[in-house]
């Protein structure tokens, strides 16, 4: 056996050298060389090459960054089997292999670019395509955000009335130039007709109120119905907020069609309907999904991104930054959001691209100017009043409230969603949406704070009382006198308007809390940011007004004495609303840095960073005390997506041997031998098992590892051989070795499958602590890893096994609802990927200890394990 | 007949057309005179009620003195009155709003029509044309569970169909199958997005 191994090593080196000699110092570490291996049938010629000088080139290949030059040989031979290198639905990608593929492609383009002007142009295009694709993504997401903003505003006002002079204007735009000068009539203008005015002909009175009420419910229901129908008929993936799924996709999962054209279109269209229907949901989360769809669609224009799943995820990271950038008008917040919340792999290059995408998107949205206020969001506010140290106490209290709300919301919403998932109740999505929309509309209409658009509510709560304000919240008693000056905006006793507003706000708070729990997870596009912010803003405003009144009536307390003199303006209720909004959002999503930056970009006031930080941090602490995961992680876990969270720590002392499959009671590992199987036997192995990959061993006796072959590649290769090669029959011998085994003379032509064999599968020894294994999976993005003992294959650990193990250790009562598990049953032939064993087989063929491979350091490791096979479901073999 | 001249004329024509469309676009999208306003909100002052004034003036004229007309107070109080007024310059693009809303509504309308066609009309037509058996069959051939069928699909995907119509038909079929699949996983099995 040892000689066998040595033979392989020798061979590989030979073939390597022969290519290298044909092409000066080509660096042959990557997959391309292997595809070539497959397609050329003249491997033996290569073998005859120079076996004389293995050492030097070998060293060079190890050296890493050897500048590679052109290889006509490679170009000529590189014609991959169609389908190899792609992934099946609901599978995890292999980051290492994809990155490696990209490096190879890059190297090829670089080596070619001096050949001709055309090649040079192509290389320039390739170098620029990253920036081009994020530019296009930014443009598209900015434009779509503008469209959604304008259309949602208009549709929202359609519930109340219509603009007769120009149907396409909303209320505000309709009364753009009207001459109603008094405060009382500021919202009225002859062009804008409420439904009661149109139908009954009277604007006041109980009849018109009922008519308006009825029309409001009617429109809300029809919008909600249309939205859920469109989602159901055209693109079921368009429902929900999309952020949990995007997080999972960015961590390397494939959900086909999730970021497609139809999803984009339906999500854009129905998002407007859903927002306009008055449901307690926002458009911010779905905008991230919309931007990611744009990123995905544009990446198909550039081969660099369309053919490489890892590179595509870099574009998606940038796209999600652009999405938040337009959702909140916070470009930097968007970049940080992408970094903190959604991205899994975020190198500096992606940071700059995200920054640029966010910039372009914000620029486009600003030039569309959807709100007519030259701002990117409706609820942009500007304060310049100072805050005082004492106010940190109410701010921290708001943080506690936010944390409690977040923990409560996550628990309640997950329980409700689990119910929807597991019981028959989930069978009626349309009915559920209609029901929730009806309840929302019926309860919301009587209360002015819930009737209006949630964004407008937040705007009103954020805005401080000034001469421009006409809302009930600002009816302070002094204002009624009329004679008092407003310039210094002093603290005032609350008037009756403020008290009634308080009541209405309290009712609105309860209503929002209850409805949001039932709304998030409906089968319409539904974001969580706006309702959470609204809840926080309501609570914050209430606290703010309470503190303000306290300060007014007790201005001689030692707390207020120093800085809150009579007539001075010392409390800003709007600021409390903003801090509350940040705290609640932080409690729900557990974001910290990005959230503070987003809110601070909303206000444009640097001086409020400390209050925001205090509140957000408190809310995170309080929330974490009740459960460590944010709403998105909770939904990921509920759906059972294979998401290996990089934030969690693994502190247990289990060993690889205990986690690997097969377990003791299981049937033994399904393996392939390298040269004594027939096509028929291979097919029967594939038909009888549902694993997605098989270790290839030397022989039944030795059990030493040769490599790893993927189910999908095997099926494709056999099918391909049947079509293109003559003489392949059911009893043809299949071999993974370099040379065909010696066969009897009358046997049919053997089938060589070496090209689809991954000869450098990642291996660990059976005594490797799971801590390290989990770390490898997280950091390298592996999907599976073989466990060996003295070079003998013992078992396999997949990402799924690790997730199950983590779940077991957490001792959660509910079983892991593994979505991919079902899919595994449904797609037994799910393919893996790959099929291109690295050329540097000889390193990996002998089993290294894991630490050796890892200790090589960051730059080296990815080259070592380049050809990983990742099959989430190939759990054991 | 001179080809050069024809090309020249054609070019001229295109230029003229472009110019015309450009002008039209300008009138649609660029600011027409109604798209700017200066809005001054003046709080109550002495015995004068709070007032809101809107005027169609440019940014540099957007102040109380130009906008508040008629001035409710006389000469010496103007300054005091105007100090309390807050003036905001706002602009919008009514063309963009119009185009956006119309575009949105037409897309929505098309989608609704297509939805009605897909859910109501098509099954009816099919039933009338082919009878029941066809329907059941077409539902059945969705999933081919054989492992090698997948490879077959992958390999045959690369062969392009010559006929355009076939291609469209094929794409539509595939899209439908995908949506069917998505619907199953979201609404029936609840494996994603629940």
mmCIF file with all atom_site columns, N, CA and C in Angstrom, chain A residues 632-658:
data_model
loop_
_atom_site.group_PDB
_atom_site.id
_atom_site.type_symbol
_atom_site.label_atom_id
_atom_site.label_alt_id
_atom_site.label_comp_id
_atom_site.label_asym_id
_atom_site.label_entity_id
_atom_site.label_seq_id
_atom_site.pdbx_PDB_ins_code
_atom_site.Cartn_x
_atom_site.Cartn_y
_atom_site.Cartn_z
_atom_site.occupancy
_atom_site.B_iso_or_equiv
_atom_site.pdbx_formal_charge
_atom_site.auth_seq_id
_atom_site.auth_comp_id
_atom_site.auth_asym_id
_atom_site.auth_atom_id
_atom_site.pdbx_PDB_model_num
ATOM 1  N N  . UNK A 1 632 ? -33.569 37.451 14.178 1.00 0.00 ? 632 UNK A N  1
ATOM 2  C CA . UNK A 1 632 ? -33.187 36.801 12.927 1.00 0.00 ? 632 UNK A CA 1
ATOM 3  C C  . UNK A 1 632 ? -32.564 35.431 13.196 1.00 0.00 ? 632 UNK A C  1
ATOM 4  N N  . UNK A 1 633 ? -31.715 35.362 14.212 1.00 0.00 ? 633 UNK A N  1
ATOM 5  C CA . UNK A 1 633 ? -31.143 34.052 14.552 1.00 0.00 ? 633 UNK A CA 1
ATOM 6  C C  . UNK A 1 633 ? -32.250 33.100 14.992 1.00 0.00 ? 633 UNK A C  1
ATOM 7  N N  . UNK A 1 634 ? -33.211 33.643 15.750 1.00 0.00 ? 634 UNK A N  1
ATOM 8  C CA . UNK A 1 634 ? -34.295 32.788 16.219 1.00 0.00 ? 634 UNK A CA 1
ATOM 9  C C  . UNK A 1 634 ? -35.075 32.231 15.031 1.00 0.00 ? 634 UNK A C  1
ATOM 10 N N  . UNK A 1 635 ? -35.300 33.055 14.031 1.00 0.00 ? 635 UNK A N  1
ATOM 11 C CA . UNK A 1 635 ? -36.024 32.550 12.863 1.00 0.00 ? 635 UNK A CA 1
ATOM 12 C C  . UNK A 1 635 ? -35.178 31.570 12.066 1.00 0.00 ? 635 UNK A C  1
ATOM 13 N N  . UNK A 1 636 ? -33.888 31.820 12.016 1.00 0.00 ? 636 UNK A N  1
ATOM 14 C CA . UNK A 1 636 ? -33.016 30.870 11.335 1.00 0.00 ? 636 UNK A CA 1
ATOM 15 C C  . UNK A 1 636 ? -33.106 29.522 12.017 1.00 0.00 ? 636 UNK A C  1
ATOM 16 N N  . UNK A 1 637 ? -33.099 29.539 13.336 1.00 0.00 ? 637 UNK A N  1
ATOM 17 C CA . UNK A 1 637 ? -33.147 28.281 14.062 1.00 0.00 ? 637 UNK A CA 1
ATOM 18 C C  . UNK A 1 637 ? -34.515 27.612 13.923 1.00 0.00 ? 637 UNK A C  1
ATOM 19 N N  . UNK A 1 638 ? -35.539 28.437 13.921 1.00 0.00 ? 638 UNK A N  1
ATOM 20 C CA . UNK A 1 638 ? -36.886 27.892 13.769 1.00 0.00 ? 638 UNK A CA 1
ATOM 21 C C  . UNK A 1 638 ? -37.023 27.165 12.438 1.00 0.00 ? 638 UNK A C  1
ATOM 22 N N  . UNK A 1 639 ? -36.465 27.767 11.407 1.00 0.00 ? 639 UNK A N  1
ATOM 23 C CA . UNK A 1 639 ? -36.577 27.147 10.093 1.00 0.00 ? 639 UNK A CA 1
ATOM 24 C C  . UNK A 1 639 ? -35.531 26.070 9.873  1.00 0.00 ? 639 UNK A C  1
ATOM 25 N N  . UNK A 1 640 ? -34.582 25.991 10.780 1.00 0.00 ? 640 UNK A N  1
ATOM 26 C CA . UNK A 1 640 ? -33.566 24.972 10.651 1.00 0.00 ? 640 UNK A CA 1
ATOM 27 C C  . UNK A 1 640 ? -32.617 25.197 9.500  1.00 0.00 ? 640 UNK A C  1
ATOM 28 N N  . UNK A 1 641 ? -32.299 26.425 9.204  1.00 0.00 ? 641 UNK A N  1
ATOM 29 C CA . UNK A 1 641 ? -31.304 26.672 8.161  1.00 0.00 ? 641 UNK A CA 1
ATOM 30 C C  . UNK A 1 641 ? -29.924 26.289 8.686  1.00 0.00 ? 641 UNK A C  1
ATOM 31 N N  . UNK A 1 642 ? -29.073 25.812 7.806  1.00 0.00 ? 642 UNK A N  1
ATOM 32 C CA . UNK A 1 642 ? -27.734 25.432 8.248  1.00 0.00 ? 642 UNK A CA 1
ATOM 33 C C  . UNK A 1 642 ? -26.849 26.646 8.415  1.00 0.00 ? 642 UNK A C  1
ATOM 34 N N  . UNK A 1 643 ? -27.027 27.325 9.476  1.00 0.00 ? 643 UNK A N  1
ATOM 35 C CA . UNK A 1 643 ? -26.267 28.558 9.702  1.00 0.00 ? 643 UNK A CA 1
ATOM 36 C C  . UNK A 1 643 ? -25.395 28.354 10.928 1.00 0.00 ? 643 UNK A C  1
ATOM 37 N N  . UNK A 1 644 ? -24.112 28.412 10.703 1.00 0.00 ? 644 UNK A N  1
ATOM 38 C CA . UNK A 1 644 ? -23.169 28.219 11.796 1.00 0.00 ? 644 UNK A CA 1
ATOM 39 C C  . UNK A 1 644 ? -22.763 29.603 12.281 1.00 0.00 ? 644 UNK A C  1
ATOM 40 N N  . UNK A 1 645 ? -23.314 29.991 13.403 1.00 0.00 ? 645 UNK A N  1
ATOM 41 C CA . UNK A 1 645 ? -23.112 31.365 13.846 1.00 0.00 ? 645 UNK A CA 1
ATOM 42 C C  . UNK A 1 645 ? -21.685 31.572 14.343 1.00 0.00 ? 645 UNK A C  1
ATOM 43 N N  . UNK A 1 646 ? -21.066 32.572 13.788 1.00 0.00 ? 646 UNK A N  1
ATOM 44 C CA . UNK A 1 646 ? -19.678 32.818 14.170 1.00 0.00 ? 646 UNK A CA 1
ATOM 45 C C  . UNK A 1 646 ? -19.585 33.514 15.519 1.00 0.00 ? 646 UNK A C  1
ATOM 46 N N  . UNK A 1 647 ? -20.733 34.010 16.007 1.00 0.00 ? 647 UNK A N  1
ATOM 47 C CA . UNK A 1 647 ? -20.675 34.760 17.262 1.00 0.00 ? 647 UNK A CA 1
ATOM 48 C C  . UNK A 1 647 ? -20.668 33.851 18.474 1.00 0.00 ? 647 UNK A C  1
ATOM 49 N N  . UNK A 1 648 ? -21.257 32.667 18.302 1.00 0.00 ? 648 UNK A N  1
ATOM 50 C CA . UNK A 1 648 ? -21.359 31.779 19.461 1.00 0.00 ? 648 UNK A CA 1
ATOM 51 C C  . UNK A 1 648 ? -20.027 31.109 19.746 1.00 0.00 ? 648 UNK A C  1
ATOM 52 N N  . UNK A 1 649 ? -19.871 30.774 21.014 1.00 0.00 ? 649 UNK A N  1
ATOM 53 C CA . UNK A 1 649 ? -18.646 30.072 21.388 1.00 0.00 ? 649 UNK A CA 1
ATOM 54 C C  . UNK A 1 649 ? -18.950 28.613 21.637 1.00 0.00 ? 649 UNK A C  1
ATOM 55 N N  . UNK A 1 650 ? -17.975 27.816 21.326 1.00 0.00 ? 650 UNK A N  1
ATOM 56 C CA . UNK A 1 650 ? -18.135 26.386 21.580 1.00 0.00 ? 650 UNK A CA 1
ATOM 57 C C  . UNK A 1 650 ? -17.230 26.040 22.749 1.00 0.00 ? 650 UNK A C  1
ATOM 58 N N  . UNK A 1 651 ? -17.806 25.590 23.851 1.00 0.00 ? 651 UNK A N  1
ATOM 59 C CA . UNK A 1 651 ? -16.988 25.429 25.052 1.00 0.00 ? 651 UNK A CA 1
ATOM 60 C C  . UNK A 1 651 ? -16.943 23.998 25.554 1.00 0.00 ? 651 UNK A C  1
ATOM 61 N N  . UNK A 1 652 ? -17.472 23.074 24.783 1.00 0.00 ? 652 UNK A N  1
ATOM 62 C CA . UNK A 1 652 ? -17.527 21.704 25.280 1.00 0.00 ? 652 UNK A CA 1
ATOM 63 C C  . UNK A 1 652 ? -16.257 20.935 24.895 1.00 0.00 ? 652 UNK A C  1
ATOM 64 N N  . UNK A 1 653 ? -16.106 19.780 25.519 1.00 0.00 ? 653 UNK A N  1
ATOM 65 C CA . UNK A 1 653 ? -14.846 19.062 25.339 1.00 0.00 ? 653 UNK A CA 1
ATOM 66 C C  . UNK A 1 653 ? -15.026 17.785 24.542 1.00 0.00 ? 653 UNK A C  1
ATOM 67 N N  . UNK A 1 654 ? -15.985 17.749 23.678 1.00 0.00 ? 654 UNK A N  1
ATOM 68 C CA . UNK A 1 654 ? -16.175 16.538 22.892 1.00 0.00 ? 654 UNK A CA 1
ATOM 69 C C  . UNK A 1 654 ? -15.078 16.411 21.839 1.00 0.00 ? 654 UNK A C  1
ATOM 70 N N  . UNK A 1 655 ? -14.911 15.179 21.354 1.00 0.00 ? 655 UNK A N  1
ATOM 71 C CA . UNK A 1 655 ? -13.894 14.924 20.337 1.00 0.00 ? 655 UNK A CA 1
ATOM 72 C C  . UNK A 1 655 ? -14.576 14.627 19.004 1.00 0.00 ? 655 UNK A C  1
ATOM 73 N N  . UNK A 1 656 ? -13.796 14.731 17.966 1.00 0.00 ? 656 UNK A N  1
ATOM 74 C CA . UNK A 1 656 ? -14.339 14.496 16.626 1.00 0.00 ? 656 UNK A CA 1
ATOM 75 C C  . UNK A 1 656 ? -14.955 13.107 16.523 1.00 0.00 ? 656 UNK A C  1
ATOM 76 N N  . UNK A 1 657 ? -14.354 12.158 17.222 1.00 0.00 ? 657 UNK A N  1
ATOM 77 C CA . UNK A 1 657 ? -14.817 10.780 17.134 1.00 0.00 ? 657 UNK A CA 1
ATOM 78 C C  . UNK A 1 657 ? -16.273 10.647 17.597 1.00 0.00 ? 657 UNK A C  1
ATOM 79 N N  . UNK A 1 658 ? -16.637 11.474 18.572 1.00 0.00 ? 658 UNK A N  1
ATOM 80 C CA . UNK A 1 658 ? -17.983 11.330 19.125 1.00 0.00 ? 658 UNK A CA 1
ATOM 81 C C  . UNK A 1 658 ? -19.049 11.948 18.240 1.00 0.00 ? 658 UNK A C  1
#
